[in-house]
Coordinates of C-alpha atoms in Angstrom, one line a residue:
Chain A
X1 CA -28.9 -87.2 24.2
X2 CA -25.8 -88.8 23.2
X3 CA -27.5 -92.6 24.3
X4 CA -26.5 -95.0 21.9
X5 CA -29.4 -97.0 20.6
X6 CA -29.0 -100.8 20.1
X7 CA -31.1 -102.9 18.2
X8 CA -32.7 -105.4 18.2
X9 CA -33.9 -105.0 21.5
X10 CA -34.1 -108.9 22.0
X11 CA -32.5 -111.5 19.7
X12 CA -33.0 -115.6 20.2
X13 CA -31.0 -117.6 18.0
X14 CA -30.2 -121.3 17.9
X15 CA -26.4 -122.7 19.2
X16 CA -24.4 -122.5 16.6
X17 CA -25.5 -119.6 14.5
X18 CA -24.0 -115.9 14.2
X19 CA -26.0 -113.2 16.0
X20 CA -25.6 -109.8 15.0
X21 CA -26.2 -106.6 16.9
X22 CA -26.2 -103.0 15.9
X23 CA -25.7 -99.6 17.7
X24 CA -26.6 -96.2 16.5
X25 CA -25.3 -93.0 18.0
X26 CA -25.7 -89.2 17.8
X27 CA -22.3 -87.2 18.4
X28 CA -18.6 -87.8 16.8
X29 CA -16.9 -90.1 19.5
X30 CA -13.5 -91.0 20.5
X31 CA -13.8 -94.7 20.7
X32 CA -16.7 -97.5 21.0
X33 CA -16.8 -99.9 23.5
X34 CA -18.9 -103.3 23.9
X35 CA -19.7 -104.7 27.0
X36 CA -21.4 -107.8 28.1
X37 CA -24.0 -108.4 31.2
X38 CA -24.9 -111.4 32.9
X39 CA -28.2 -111.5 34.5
X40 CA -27.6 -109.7 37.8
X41 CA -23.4 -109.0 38.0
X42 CA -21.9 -106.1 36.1
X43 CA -20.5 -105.3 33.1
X44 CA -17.6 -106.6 31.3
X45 CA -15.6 -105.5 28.3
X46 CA -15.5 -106.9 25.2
X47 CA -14.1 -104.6 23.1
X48 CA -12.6 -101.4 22.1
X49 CA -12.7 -99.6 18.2
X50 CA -11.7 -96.4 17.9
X51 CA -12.9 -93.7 15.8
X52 CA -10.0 -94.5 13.4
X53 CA -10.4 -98.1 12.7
X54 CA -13.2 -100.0 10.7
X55 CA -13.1 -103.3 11.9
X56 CA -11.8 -105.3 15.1
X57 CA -11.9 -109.1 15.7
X58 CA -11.4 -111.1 18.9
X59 CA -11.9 -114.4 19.2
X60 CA -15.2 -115.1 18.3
X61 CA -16.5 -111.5 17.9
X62 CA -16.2 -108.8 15.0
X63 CA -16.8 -104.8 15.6
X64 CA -17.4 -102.7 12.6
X65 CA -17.3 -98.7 13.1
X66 CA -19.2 -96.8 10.5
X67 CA -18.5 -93.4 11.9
X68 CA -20.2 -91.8 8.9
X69 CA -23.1 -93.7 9.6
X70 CA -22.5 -93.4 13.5
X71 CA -22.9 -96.9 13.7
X72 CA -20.8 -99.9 15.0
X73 CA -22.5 -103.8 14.4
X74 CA -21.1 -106.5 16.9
X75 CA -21.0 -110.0 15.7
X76 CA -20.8 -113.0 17.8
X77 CA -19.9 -116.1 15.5
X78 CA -20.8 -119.7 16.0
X79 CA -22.9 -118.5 19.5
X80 CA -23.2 -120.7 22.6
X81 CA -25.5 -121.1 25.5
X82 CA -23.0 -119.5 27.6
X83 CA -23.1 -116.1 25.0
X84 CA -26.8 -115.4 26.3
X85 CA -26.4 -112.2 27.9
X86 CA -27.4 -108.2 27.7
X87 CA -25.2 -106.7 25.2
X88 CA -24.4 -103.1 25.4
X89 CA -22.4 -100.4 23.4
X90 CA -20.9 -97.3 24.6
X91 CA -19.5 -94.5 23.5
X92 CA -16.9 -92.1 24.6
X93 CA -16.6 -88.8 23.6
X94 CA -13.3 -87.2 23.1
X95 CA -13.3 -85.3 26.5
X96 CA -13.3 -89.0 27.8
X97 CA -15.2 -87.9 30.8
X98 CA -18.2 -89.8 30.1
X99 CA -19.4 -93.3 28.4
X100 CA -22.8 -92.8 27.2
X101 CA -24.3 -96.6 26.8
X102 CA -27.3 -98.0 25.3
X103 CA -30.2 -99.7 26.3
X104 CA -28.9 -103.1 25.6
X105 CA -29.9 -106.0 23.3
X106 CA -31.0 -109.4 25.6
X107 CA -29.7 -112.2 23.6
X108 CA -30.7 -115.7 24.2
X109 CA -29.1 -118.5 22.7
X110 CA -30.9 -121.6 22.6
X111 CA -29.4 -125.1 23.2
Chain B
X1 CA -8.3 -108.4 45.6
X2 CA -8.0 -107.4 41.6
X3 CA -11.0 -106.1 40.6
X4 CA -13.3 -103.4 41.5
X5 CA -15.7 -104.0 44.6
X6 CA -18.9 -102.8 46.4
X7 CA -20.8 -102.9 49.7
X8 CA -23.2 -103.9 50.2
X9 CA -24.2 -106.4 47.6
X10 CA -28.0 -105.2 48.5
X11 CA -29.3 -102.8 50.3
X12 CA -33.1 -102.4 51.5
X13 CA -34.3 -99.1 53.4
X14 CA -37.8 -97.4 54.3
X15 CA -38.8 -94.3 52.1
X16 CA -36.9 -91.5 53.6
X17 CA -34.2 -93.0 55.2
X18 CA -30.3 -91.9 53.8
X19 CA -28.0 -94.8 52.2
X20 CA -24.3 -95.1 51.6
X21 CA -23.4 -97.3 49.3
X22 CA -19.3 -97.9 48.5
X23 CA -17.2 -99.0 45.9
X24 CA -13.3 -100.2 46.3
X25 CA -11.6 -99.6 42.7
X26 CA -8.7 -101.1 41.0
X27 CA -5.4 -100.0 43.1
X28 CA -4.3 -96.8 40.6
X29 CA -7.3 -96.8 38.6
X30 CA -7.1 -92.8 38.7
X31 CA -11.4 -92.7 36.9
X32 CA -13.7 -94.0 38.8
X33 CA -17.6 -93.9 37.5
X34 CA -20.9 -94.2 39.1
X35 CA -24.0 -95.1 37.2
X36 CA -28.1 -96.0 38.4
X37 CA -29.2 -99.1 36.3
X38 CA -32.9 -100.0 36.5
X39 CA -34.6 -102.8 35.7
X40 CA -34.1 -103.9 32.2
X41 CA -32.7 -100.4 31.2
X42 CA -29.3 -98.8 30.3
X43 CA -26.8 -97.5 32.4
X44 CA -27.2 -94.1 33.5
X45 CA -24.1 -92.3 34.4
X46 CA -24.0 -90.3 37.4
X47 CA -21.1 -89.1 38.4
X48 CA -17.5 -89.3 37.5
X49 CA -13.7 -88.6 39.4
X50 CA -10.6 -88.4 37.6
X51 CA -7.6 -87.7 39.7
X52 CA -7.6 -84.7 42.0
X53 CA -10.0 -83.0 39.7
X54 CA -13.1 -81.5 40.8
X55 CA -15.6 -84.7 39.9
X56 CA -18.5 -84.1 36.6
X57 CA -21.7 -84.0 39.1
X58 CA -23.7 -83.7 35.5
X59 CA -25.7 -86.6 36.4
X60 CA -26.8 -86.7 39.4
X61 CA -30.6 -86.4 39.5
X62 CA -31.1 -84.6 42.5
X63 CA -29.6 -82.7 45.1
X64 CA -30.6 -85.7 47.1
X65 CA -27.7 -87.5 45.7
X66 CA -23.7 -87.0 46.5
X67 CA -20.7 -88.9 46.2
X68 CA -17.0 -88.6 47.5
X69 CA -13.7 -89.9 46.7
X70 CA -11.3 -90.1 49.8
X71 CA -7.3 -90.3 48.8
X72 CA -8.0 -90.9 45.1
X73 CA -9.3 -94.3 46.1
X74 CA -12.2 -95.3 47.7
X75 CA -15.4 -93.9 46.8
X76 CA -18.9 -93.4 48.3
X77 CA -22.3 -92.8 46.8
X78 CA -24.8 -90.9 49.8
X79 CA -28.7 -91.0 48.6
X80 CA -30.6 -88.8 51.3
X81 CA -34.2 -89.6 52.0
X82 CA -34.8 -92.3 49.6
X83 CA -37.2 -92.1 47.1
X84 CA -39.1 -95.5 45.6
X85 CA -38.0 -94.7 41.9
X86 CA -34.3 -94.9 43.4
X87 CA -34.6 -98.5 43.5
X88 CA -31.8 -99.9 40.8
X89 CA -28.9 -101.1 41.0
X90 CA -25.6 -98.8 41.4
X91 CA -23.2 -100.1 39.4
X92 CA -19.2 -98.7 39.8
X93 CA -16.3 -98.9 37.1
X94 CA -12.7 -97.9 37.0
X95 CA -10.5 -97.0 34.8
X96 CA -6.9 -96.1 34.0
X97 CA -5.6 -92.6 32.8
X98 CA -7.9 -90.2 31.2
X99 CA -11.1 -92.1 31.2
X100 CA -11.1 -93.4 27.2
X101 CA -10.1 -96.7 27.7
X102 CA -11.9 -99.9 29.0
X103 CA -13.9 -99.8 32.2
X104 CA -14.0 -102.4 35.0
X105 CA -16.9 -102.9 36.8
X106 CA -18.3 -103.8 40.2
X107 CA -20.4 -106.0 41.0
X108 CA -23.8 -103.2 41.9
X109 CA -25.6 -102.6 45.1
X110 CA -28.8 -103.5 44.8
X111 CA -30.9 -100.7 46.5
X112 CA -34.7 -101.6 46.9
X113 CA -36.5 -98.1 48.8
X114 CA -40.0 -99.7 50.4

């Protein structure tokens, strides 16, 4: 399987502090996405690193690709209440045809 | 409206009864994916349409499962005599061009098979 793996499975942290997230995968890939999940709606994108670039910042977040590693870490600086959510990776292979994603990390973060 | 949408929001059926469920995508969003999520668990992918191209069926689970997309728009996911473990929630995305970039996703169906 080409499933990406992310871990920890579960992460609480306090308001304020950084929470980190990794995801390992198996199979050279054309890009890496992260998505975000609210309990009960769908997914939406956070971001997009290709197999090309190392690191990606937006706003609060920061994507590393390791692709020797086959590994990407998401960081979520300075975390809120509101940032509690499943977090998931994905990857794309280069025939772009499917977007194997991961079993999620649940992050809480606690007022 | 500008994002993707489905129908119904939930669905609840008796054990071998057939289901529909649909999904509206992004006006010229030419990839359109389906994937089963189940409780606390990944996405699985299911099945995918780019274009006028014959659709990747790779992950269907069963022949008991089939999906069409009419005009290169609209799409429906058919489950035929519903099982309990298809109970999830069918979740749709769309995308633009070839399928590598950023997907938008519905809402889900909820499907809950008594």
């Amino acid at each position: 399987s080409q499933q990406g793996e992310e871990d920890p499975q579960a992460l609480s942290i306090q308001e304020g502090e950084n929470a980190t997230m990794n995801c390992s995968y198996k199979t050279s890939i054309n890009n890496l996405q992260w998505y975000r999940q609210n309990s009960g709606r769908g997914l939406v994108h956070l971001i997009l690193i290709r197999s090309n670039e190392r690191e990606k910042h937006s706003g609060r977040l920061r994507v590393t690709l390791d692709t020797s590693k086959k590994s990407s870490s998401l960081l979520i600086t300075a975390s809120r209440a509101a940032d509690t959510a499943s977090y998931f990776c994905a990857t794309v292979v280069n025939t772009g045809n499917q977007f194997y994603f991961g079993t999620g990390t649940s992050l809480t973060v606690i007022p | 409206g500008a994002g993707v949408s489905q129908s119904p929001s939930n669905k609840v059926t008796e054990k071998g009864k057939d289901v529909e469920l649909r999904c509206d995508p992004i006006s010229g969003h030419t990839a359109l994916y389906w994937y089963r999520q189940s409780l606390g668990q990944g996405l699985e992918f299911l099945i995918y349409f780019q274009g006028n191209s014959a659709p990747d069926k790779s992950g269907l689970p069963s022949d008991r499962f089939s999906a069409e997309r009419t005009g290169g728009s609209v799409s429906t996911l058919t489950i035929q005599r519903t099982q309990q473990e298809d109970s999830a929630v069918y979740l749709c995305a769309s995308s633009l061009g070839l399928g590598f970039g950023e997907q938008f996703f519905g809402p889900g169906t909820r499907l809950t098979v008594l």
